XYZ file of N, CA and C in Angstrom:
813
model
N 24.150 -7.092 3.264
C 23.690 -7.681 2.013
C 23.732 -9.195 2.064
N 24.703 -9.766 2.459
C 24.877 -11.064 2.502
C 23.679 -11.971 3.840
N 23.684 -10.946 4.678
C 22.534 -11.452 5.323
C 21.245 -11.630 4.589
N 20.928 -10.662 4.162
C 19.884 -10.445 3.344
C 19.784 -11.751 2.393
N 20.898 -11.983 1.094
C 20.623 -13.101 0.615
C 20.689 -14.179 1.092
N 20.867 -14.389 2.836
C 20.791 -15.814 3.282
C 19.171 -15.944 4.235
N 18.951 -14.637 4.712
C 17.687 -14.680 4.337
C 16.170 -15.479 3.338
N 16.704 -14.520 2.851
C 16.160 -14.659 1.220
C 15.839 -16.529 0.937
N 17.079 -16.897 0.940
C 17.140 -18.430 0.419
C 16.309 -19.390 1.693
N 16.136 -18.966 2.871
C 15.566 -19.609 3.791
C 13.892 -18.778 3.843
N 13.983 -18.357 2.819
C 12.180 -17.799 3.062
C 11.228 -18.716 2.764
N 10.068 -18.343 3.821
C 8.977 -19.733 3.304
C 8.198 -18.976 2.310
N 8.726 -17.698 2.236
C 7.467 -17.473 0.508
C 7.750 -18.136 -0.479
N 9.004 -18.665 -0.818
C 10.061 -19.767 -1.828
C 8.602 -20.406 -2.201
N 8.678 -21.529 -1.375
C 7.887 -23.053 -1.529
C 6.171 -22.566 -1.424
N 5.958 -21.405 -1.140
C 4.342 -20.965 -0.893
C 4.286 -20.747 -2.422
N 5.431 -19.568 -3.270
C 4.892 -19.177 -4.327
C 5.096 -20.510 -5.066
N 5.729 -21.429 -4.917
C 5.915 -23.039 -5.749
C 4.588 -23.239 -6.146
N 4.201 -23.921 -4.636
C 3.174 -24.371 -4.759
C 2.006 -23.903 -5.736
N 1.739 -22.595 -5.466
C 0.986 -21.614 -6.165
C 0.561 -21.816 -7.516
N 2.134 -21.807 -7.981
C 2.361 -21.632 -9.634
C 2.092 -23.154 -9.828
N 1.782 -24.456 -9.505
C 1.750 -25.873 -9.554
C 0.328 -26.174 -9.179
N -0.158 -25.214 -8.067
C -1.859 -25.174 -7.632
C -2.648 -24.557 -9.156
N -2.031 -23.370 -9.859
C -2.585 -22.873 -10.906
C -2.893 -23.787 -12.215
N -1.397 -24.282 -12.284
C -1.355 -25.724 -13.714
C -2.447 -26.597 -13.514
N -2.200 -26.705 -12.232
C -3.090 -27.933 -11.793
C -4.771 -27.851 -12.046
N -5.119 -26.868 -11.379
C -6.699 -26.670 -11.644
C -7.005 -25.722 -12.555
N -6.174 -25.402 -13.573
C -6.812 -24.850 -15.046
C -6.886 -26.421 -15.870
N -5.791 -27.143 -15.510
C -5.845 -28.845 -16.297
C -7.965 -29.190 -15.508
N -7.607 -29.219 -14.238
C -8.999 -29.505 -13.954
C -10.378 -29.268 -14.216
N -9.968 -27.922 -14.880
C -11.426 -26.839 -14.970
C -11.589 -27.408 -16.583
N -10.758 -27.672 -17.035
C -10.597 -28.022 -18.831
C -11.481 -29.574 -18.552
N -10.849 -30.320 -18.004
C -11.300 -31.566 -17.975
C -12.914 -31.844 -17.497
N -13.106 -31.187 -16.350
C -14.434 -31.072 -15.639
C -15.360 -30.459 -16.511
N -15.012 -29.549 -17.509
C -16.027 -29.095 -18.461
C -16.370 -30.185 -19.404
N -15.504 -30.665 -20.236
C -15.076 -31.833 -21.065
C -16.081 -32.506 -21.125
N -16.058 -33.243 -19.201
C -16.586 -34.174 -19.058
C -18.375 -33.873 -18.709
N -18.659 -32.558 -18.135
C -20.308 -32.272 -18.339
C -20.292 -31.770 -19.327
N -19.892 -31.385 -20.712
C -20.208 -30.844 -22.193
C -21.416 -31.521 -22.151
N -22.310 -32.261 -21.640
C -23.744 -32.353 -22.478
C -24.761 -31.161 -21.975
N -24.400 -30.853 -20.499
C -25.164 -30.028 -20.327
C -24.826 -28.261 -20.503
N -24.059 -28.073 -21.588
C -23.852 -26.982 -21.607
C -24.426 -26.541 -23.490
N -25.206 -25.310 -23.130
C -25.832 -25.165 -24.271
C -25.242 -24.198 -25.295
N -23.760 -23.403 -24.947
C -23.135 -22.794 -25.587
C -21.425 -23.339 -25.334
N -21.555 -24.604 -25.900
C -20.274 -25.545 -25.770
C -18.898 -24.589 -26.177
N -19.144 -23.766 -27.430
C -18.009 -23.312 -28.034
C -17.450 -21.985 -26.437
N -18.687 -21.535 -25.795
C -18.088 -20.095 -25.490
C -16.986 -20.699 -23.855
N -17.800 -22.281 -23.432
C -16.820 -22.785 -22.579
C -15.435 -22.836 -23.084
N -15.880 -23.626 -23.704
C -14.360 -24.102 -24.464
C -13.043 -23.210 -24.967
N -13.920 -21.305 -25.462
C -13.192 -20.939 -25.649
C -12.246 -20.346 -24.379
N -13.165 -19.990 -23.454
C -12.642 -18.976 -21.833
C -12.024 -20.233 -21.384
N -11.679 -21.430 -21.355
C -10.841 -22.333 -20.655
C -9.793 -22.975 -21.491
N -10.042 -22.324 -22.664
C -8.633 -22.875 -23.034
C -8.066 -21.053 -22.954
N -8.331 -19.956 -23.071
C -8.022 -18.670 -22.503
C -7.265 -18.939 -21.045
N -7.632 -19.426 -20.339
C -7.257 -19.544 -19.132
C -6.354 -20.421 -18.744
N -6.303 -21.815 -19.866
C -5.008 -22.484 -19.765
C -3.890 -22.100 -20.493
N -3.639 -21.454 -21.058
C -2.748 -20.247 -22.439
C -2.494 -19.414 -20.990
N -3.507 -18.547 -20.778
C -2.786 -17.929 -19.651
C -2.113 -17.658 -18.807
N -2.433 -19.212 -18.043
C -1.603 -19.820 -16.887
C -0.419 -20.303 -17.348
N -0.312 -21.098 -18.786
C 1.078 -21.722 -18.786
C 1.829 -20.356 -19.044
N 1.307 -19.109 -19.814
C 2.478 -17.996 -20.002
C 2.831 -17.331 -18.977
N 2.270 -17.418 -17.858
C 2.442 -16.644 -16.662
C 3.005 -17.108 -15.694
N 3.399 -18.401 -16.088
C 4.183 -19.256 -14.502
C 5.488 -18.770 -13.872
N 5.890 -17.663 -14.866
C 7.155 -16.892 -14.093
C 6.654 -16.105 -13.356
N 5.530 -15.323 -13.491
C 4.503 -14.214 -12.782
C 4.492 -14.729 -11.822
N 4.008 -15.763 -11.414
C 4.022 -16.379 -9.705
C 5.342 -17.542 -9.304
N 6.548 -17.022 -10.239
C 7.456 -17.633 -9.236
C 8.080 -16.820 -8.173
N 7.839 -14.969 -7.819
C 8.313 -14.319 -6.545
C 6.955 -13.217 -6.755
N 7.531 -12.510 -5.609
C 6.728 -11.244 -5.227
C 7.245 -10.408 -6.103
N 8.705 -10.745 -6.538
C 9.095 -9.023 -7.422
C 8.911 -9.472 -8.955
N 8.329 -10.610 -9.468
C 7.331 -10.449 -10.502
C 6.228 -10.827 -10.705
N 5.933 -10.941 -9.482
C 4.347 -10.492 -9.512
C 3.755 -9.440 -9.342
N 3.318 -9.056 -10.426
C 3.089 -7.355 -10.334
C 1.505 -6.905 -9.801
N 1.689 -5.942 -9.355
C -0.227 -5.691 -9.193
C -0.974 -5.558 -10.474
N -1.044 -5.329 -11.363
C -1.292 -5.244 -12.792
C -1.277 -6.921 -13.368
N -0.448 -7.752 -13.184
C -0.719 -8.931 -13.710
C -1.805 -9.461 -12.279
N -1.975 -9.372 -11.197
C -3.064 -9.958 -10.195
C -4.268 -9.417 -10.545
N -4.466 -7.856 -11.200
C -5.587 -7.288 -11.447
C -6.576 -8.304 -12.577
N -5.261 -8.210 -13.422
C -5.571 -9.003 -14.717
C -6.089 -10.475 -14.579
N -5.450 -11.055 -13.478
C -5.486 -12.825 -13.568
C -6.990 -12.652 -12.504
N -7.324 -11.615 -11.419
C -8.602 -11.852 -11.021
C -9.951 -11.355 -11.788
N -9.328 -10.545 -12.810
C -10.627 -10.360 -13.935
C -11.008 -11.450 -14.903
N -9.774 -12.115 -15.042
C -10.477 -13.204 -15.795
C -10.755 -14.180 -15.437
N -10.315 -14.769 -14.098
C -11.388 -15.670 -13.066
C -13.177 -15.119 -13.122
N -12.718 -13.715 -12.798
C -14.739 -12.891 -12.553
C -14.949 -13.558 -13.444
N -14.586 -12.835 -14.588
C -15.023 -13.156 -16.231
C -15.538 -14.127 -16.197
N -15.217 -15.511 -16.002
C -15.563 -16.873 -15.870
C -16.319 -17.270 -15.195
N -16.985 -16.683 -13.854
C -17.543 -16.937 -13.208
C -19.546 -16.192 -14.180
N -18.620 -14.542 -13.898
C -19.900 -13.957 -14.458
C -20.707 -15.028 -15.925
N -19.844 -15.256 -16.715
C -20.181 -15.973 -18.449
C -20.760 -16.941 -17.913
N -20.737 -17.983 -16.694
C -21.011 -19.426 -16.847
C -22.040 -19.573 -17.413
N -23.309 -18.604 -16.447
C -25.179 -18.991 -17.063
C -24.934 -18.450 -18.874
N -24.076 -17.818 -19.367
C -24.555 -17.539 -20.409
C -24.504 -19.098 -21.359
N -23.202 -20.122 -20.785
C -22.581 -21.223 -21.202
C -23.658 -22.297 -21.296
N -24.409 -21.861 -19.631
C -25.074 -23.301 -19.038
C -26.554 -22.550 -18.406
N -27.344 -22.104 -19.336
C -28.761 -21.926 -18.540
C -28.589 -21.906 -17.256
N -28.922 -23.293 -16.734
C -28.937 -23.793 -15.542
C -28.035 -23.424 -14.393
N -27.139 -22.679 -14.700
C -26.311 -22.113 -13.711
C -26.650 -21.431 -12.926
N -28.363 -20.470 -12.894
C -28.421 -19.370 -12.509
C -29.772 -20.480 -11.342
N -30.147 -21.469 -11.506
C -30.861 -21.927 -10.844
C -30.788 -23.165 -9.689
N -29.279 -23.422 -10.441
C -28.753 -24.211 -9.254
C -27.174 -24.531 -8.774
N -27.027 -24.990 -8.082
C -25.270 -24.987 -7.355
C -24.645 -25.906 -8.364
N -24.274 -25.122 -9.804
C -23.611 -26.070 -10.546
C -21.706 -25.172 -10.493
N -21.093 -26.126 -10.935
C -19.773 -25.556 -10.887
C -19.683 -24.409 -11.914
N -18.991 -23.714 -11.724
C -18.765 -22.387 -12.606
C -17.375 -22.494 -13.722
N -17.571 -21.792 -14.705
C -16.232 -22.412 -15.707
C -14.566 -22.478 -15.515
N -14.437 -21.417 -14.450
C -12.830 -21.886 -14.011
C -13.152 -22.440 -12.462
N -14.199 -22.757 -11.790
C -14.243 -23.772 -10.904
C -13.075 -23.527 -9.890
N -11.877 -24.113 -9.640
C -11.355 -24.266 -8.071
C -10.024 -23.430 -8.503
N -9.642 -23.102 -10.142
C -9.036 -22.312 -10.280
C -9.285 -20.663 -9.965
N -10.271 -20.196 -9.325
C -10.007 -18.809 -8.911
C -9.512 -18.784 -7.927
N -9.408 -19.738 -7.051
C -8.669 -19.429 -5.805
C -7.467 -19.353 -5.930
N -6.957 -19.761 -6.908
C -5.501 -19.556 -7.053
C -4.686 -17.739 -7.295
N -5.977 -17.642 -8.352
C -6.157 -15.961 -8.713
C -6.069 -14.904 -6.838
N -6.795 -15.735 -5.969
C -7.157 -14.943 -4.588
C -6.161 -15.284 -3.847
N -5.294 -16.690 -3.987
C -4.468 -16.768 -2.782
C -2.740 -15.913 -3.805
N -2.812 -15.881 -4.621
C -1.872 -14.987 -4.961
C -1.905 -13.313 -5.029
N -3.024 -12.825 -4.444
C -3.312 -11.225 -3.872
C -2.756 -11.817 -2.367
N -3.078 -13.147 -1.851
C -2.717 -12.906 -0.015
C -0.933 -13.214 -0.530
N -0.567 -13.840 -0.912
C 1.075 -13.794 -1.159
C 1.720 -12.083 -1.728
N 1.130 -11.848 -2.587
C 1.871 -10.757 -2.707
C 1.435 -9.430 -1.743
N 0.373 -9.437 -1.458
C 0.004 -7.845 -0.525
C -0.327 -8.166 0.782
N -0.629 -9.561 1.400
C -1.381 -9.844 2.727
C -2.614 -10.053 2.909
N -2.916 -10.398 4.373
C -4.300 -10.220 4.163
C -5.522 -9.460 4.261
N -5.031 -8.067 4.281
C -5.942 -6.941 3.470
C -6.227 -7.273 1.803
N -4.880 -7.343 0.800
C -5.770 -7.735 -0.109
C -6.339 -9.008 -0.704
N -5.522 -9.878 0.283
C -6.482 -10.989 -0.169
C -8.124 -11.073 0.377
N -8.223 -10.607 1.303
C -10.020 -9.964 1.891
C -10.324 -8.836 0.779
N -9.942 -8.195 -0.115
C -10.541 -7.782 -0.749
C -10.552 -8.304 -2.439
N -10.141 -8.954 -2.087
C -10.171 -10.115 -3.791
C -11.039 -11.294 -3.258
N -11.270 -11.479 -2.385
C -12.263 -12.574 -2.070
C -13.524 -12.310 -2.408
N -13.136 -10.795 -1.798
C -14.832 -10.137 -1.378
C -15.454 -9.897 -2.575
N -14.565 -9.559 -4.015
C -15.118 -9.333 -5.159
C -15.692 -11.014 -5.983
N -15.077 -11.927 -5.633
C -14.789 -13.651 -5.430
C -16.411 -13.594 -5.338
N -16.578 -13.013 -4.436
C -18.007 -13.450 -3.307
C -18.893 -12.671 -4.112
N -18.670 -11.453 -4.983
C -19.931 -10.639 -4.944
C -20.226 -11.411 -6.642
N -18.940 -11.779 -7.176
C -19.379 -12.743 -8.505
C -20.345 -13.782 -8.258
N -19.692 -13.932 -7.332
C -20.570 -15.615 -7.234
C -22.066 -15.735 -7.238
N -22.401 -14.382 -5.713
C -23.529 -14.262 -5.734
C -24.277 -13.793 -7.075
N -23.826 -12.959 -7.561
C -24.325 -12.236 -8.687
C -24.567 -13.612 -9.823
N -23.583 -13.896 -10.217
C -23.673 -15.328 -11.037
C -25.163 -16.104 -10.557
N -25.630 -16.614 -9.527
C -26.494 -17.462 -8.860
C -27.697 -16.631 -8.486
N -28.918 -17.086 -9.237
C -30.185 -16.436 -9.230
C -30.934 -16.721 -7.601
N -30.565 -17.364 -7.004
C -30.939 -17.594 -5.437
C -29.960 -18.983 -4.992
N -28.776 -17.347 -4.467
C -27.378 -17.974 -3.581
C -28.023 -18.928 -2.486
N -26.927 -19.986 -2.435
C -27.460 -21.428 -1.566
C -26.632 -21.334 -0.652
N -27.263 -22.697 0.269
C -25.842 -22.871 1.556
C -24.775 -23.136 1.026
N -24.662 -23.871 0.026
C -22.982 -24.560 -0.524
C -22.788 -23.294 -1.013
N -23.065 -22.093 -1.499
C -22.717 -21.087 -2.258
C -22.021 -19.949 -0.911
N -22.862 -19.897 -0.303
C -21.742 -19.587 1.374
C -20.724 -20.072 1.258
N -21.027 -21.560 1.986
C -20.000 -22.080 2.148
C -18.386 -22.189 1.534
N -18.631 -21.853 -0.314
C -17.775 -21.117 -0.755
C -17.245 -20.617 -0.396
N -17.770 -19.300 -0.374
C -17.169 -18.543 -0.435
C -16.521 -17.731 0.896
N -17.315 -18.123 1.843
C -16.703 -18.636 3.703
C -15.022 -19.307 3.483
N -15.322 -20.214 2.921
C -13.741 -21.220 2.620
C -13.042 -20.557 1.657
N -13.147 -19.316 0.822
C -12.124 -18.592 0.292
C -11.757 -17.688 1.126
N -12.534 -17.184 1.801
C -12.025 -15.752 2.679
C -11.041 -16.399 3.477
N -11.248 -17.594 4.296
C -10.916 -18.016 5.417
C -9.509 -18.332 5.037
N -9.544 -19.358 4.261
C -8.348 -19.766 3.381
C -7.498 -18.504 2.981
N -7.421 -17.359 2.460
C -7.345 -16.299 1.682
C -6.471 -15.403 3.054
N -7.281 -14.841 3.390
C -7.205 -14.718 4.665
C -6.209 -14.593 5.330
N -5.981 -15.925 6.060
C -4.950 -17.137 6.682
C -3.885 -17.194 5.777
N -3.569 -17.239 4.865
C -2.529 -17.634 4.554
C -2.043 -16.124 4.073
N -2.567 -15.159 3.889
C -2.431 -13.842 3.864
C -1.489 -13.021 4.879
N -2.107 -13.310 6.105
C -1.776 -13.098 7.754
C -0.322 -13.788 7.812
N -0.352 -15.275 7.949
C 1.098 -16.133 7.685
C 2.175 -15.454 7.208
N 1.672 -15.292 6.044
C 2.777 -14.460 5.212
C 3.615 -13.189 5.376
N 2.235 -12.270 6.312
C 3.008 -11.130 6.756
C 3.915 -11.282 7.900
N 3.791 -12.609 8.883
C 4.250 -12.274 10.051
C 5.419 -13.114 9.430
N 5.508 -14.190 8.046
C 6.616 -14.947 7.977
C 7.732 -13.882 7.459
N 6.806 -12.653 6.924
C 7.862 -11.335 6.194
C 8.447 -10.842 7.512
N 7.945 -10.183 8.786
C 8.308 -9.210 9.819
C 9.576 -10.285 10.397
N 9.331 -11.812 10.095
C 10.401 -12.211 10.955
C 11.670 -12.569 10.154
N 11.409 -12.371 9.254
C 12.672 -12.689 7.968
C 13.398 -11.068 7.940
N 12.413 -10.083 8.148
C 13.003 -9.240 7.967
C 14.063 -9.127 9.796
N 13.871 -9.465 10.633
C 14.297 -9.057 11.966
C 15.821 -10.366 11.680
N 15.586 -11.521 10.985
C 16.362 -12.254 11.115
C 17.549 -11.560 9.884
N 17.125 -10.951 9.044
C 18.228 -10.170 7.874
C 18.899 -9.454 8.766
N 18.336 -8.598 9.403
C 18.746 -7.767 10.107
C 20.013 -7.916 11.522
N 19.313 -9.623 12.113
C 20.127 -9.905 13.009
C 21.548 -10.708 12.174
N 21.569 -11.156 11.024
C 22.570 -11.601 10.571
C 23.563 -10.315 10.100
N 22.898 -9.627 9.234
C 23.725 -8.264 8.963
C 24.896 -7.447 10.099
N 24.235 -7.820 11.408
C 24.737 -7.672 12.920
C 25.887 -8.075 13.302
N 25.205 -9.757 12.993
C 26.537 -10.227 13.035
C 27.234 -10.478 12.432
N 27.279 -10.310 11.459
C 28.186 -10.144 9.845
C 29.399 -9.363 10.225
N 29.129 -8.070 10.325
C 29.541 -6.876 10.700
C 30.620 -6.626 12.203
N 30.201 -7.269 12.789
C 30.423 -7.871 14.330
C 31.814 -8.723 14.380
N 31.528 -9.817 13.075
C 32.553 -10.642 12.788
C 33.763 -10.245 12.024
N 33.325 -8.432 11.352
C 34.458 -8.064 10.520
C 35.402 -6.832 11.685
N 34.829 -6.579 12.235
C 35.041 -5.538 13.170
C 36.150 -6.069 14.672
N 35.778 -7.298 14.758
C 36.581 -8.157 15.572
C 38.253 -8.724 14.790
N 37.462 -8.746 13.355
C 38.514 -9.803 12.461
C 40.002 -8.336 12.542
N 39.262 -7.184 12.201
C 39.802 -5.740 11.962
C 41.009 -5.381 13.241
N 40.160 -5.473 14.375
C 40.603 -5.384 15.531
C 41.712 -6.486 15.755
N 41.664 -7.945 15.250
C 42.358 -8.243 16.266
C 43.801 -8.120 15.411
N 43.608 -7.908 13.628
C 44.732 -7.658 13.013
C 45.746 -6.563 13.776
N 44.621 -5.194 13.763
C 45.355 -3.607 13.993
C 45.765 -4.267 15.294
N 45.337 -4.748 16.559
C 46.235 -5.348 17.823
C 47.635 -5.688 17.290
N 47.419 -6.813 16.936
C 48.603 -7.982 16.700
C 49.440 -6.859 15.578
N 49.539 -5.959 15.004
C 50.558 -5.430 14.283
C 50.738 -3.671 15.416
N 49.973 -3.391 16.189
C 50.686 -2.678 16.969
C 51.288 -3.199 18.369
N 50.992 -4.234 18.196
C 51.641 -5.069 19.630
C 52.961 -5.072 18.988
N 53.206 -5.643 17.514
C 54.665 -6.385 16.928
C 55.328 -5.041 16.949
N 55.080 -3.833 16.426
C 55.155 -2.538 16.910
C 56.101 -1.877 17.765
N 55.240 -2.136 19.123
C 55.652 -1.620 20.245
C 56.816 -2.789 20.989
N 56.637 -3.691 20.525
C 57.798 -5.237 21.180
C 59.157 -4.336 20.026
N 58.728 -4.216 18.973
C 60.407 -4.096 18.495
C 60.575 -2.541 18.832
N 60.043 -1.458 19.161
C 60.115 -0.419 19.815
C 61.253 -0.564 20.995
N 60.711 -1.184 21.921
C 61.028 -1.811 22.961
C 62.582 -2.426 23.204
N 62.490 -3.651 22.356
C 63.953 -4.161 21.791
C 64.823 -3.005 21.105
N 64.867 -2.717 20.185
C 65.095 -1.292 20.197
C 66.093 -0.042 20.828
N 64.882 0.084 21.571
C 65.586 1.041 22.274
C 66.487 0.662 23.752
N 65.985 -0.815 24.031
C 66.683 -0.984 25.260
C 68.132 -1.209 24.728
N 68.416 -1.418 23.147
C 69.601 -2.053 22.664
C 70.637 -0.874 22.491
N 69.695 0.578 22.138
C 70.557 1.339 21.469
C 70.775 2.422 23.465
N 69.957 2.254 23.803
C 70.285 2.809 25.309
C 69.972 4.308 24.933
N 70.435 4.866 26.381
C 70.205 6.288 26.200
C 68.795 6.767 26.366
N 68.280 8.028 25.682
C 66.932 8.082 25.363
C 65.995 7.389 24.642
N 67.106 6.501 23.775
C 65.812 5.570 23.438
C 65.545 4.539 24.076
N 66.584 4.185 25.333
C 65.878 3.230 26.293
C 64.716 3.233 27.033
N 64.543 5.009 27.462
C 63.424 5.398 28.213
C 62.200 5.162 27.090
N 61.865 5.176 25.899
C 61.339 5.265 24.588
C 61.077 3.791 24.431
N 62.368 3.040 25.097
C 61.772 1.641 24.632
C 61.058 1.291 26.325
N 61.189 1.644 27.375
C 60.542 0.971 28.268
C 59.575 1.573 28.414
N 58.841 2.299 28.208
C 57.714 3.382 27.373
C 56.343 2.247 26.888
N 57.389 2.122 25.643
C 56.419 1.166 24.853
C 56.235 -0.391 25.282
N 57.281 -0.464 26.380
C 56.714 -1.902 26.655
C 55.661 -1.869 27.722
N 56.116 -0.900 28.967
C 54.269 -0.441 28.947
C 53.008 -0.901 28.514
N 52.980 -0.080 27.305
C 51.978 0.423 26.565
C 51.689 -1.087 25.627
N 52.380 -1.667 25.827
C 52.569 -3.545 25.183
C 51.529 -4.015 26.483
N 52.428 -4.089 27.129
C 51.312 -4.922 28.567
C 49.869 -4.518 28.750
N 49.977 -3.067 28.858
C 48.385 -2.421 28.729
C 47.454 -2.416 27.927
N 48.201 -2.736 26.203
C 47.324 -3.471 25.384
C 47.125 -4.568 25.053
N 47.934 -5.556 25.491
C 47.447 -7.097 25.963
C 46.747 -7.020 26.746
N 46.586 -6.580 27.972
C 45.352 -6.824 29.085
C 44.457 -6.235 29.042
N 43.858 -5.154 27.904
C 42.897 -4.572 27.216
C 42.123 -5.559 26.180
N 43.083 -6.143 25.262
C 42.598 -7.131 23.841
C 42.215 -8.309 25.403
N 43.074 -8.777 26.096
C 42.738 -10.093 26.427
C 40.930 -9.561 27.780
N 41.079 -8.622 28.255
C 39.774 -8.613 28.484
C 38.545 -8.027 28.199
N 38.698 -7.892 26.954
C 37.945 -7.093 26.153
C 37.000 -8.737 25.233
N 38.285 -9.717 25.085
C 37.907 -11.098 24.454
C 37.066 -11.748 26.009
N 37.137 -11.446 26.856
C 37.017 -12.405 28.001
C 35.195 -12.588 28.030
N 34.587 -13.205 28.982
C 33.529 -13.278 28.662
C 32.658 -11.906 29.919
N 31.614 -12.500 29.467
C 30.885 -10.615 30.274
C 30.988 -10.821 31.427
N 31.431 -9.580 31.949
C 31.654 -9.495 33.675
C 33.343 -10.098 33.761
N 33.848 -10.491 33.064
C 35.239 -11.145 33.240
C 36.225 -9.450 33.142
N 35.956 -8.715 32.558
C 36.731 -7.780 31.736
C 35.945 -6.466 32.223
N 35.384 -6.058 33.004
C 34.637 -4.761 33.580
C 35.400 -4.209 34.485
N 36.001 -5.144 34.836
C 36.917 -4.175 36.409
C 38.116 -3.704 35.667
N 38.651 -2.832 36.503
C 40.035 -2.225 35.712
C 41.312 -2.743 35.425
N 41.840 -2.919 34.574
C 42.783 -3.743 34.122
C 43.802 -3.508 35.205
N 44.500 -4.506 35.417
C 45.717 -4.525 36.675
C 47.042 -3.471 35.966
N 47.358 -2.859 36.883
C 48.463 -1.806 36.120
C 49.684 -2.813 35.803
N 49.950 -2.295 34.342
C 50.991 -2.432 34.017
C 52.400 -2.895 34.743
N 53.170 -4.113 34.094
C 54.152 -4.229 35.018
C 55.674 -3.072 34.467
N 56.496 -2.613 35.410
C 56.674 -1.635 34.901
C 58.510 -2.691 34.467
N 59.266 -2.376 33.400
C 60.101 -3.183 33.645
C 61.674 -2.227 33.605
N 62.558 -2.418 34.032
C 63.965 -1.571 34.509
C 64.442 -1.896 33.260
N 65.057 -0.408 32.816
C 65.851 -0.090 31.322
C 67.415 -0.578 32.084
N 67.806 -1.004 30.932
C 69.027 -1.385 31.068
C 69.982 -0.135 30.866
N 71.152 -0.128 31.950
C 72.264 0.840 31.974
C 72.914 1.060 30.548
N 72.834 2.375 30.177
C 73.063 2.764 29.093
C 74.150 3.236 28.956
N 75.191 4.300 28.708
C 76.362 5.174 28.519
C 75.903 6.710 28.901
N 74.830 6.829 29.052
C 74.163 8.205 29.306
C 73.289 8.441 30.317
N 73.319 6.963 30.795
C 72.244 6.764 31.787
C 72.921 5.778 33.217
N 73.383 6.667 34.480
C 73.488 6.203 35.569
C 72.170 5.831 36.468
N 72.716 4.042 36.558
C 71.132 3.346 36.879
C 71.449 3.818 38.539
N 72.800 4.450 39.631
C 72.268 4.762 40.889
C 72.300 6.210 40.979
N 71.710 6.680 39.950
C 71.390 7.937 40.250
C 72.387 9.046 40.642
N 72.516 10.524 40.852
C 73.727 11.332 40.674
C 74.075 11.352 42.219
N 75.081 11.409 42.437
C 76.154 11.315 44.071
C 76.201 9.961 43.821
């Protein structure tokens, strides 16, 4: 988990969806102004005016919608690319002249914002297919589609697209890097675990040891036993820590050490 949220905080979708939600403010302010400023040639002034201030209401209520992927829903992208169409399809009704020549359309450079937020949230499958509907407005809008009217819509796919693609491979590697931290997360608790349970069966087997060499008898054999089993798990922990190839060969046997003469125990043996 903790990988995951350090992940998370180093993702470049962060500053992509920023931008996004700041690309949107930005060119609904533009599309408002750019109308504003050709209002002479538009012969149904009120129906501009009303779909772009629709669209700036929109955008400012929705700027939480494009601050992540987990609220951006498919249902609010459905919604925010119908009313880009919308805008596109209405223009000739706004401006005659729309249908006869390469004039700007009423949300203008704001639909791309509508298309590059299908390539942030799904990739670039659906951002190629929000373009493609992008493209079939446009044409449809324009009574004989031009080169700049390509060219459009060439530079949305492409754009769309691309940053679609980015996104998935910036997801596959965020996800491999969650994954490699989680690793070692885990790695680091498992060592921390280990070297406690060592160090309290080492302290263990040392007073085992002391012990029994003190009280003699059978528990001397009991304590030189465990001192053993002390040495063999020091030179286990210490090459188990060592580096690779240091610790593969077999640990050197144990040094064995002489119990001290007890009351029950003749150290030269019987005769």
């Amino acid at each position: 988990m903790a990988g995951r949220e350090r992940a998370l905080r180093m993702s470049v979708e962060v500053p992509l969806w920023r931008a996004l939600a700041a690309y949107r403010l930005l060119t609904a302010v533009y599309a408002l102004l750019l109308f504003l400023y050709e209002r002479e040639r538009y012969e149904r002034l009120w129906l501009g005016l009303l779909y772009l201030s629709i669209v700036l209401v929109w955008t400012v209520a929705t700027l939480r919608k494009v601050s992540g992927a987990e609220r951006c829903t498919r249902t609010f992208l459905a919604c925010d690319l119908a009313l880009a169409l919308a805008g596109i399809l209405i223009t000739p009704l706004a401006d005659a002249q729309a249908r006869g020549e390469d004039v700007t359309t009423l949300p203008s450079i704001w639909t791309a914002g509508a298309v590059l937020a299908f390539a942030l949230k799904g990739g670039w499958r659906l951002a190629c297919a929000a373009s493609t509907l992008v493209a079939v407005a446009d044409v449809v809008e324009r009574a004989h589609p031009s080169k700049d009217t390509a060219h459009n819509v060439v530079l949305v796919w492409v754009a769309s697209i691309g940053i679609g693609y980015v996104v998935e491979v910036a997801r596959a590697s965020e996800r491999t890097l969650a994954r490699a931290l989680e690793i070692e997360a885990a790695t680091r608790e498992r060592e921390r675990l280990a070297r406690d349970i060592h160090d309290s069966v080492l302290q263990v087997l040392a007073m085992v040891q002391r012990r029994g060499t003190a009280l003699g008898g059978e528990a001397a054999e009991l304590g030189r036993m465990a001192g053993e089993q002390e040495i063999a798990l020091r030179t286990l922990v210490t090459s188990g820590l060592a580096p690779d190839g240091a610790g593969q060969g077999e640990a050197p046997p144990p040094q064995r050490t002489a119990p001290r003469a007890g009351p029950d125990v003749d150290p030269a043996g019987p005769g």
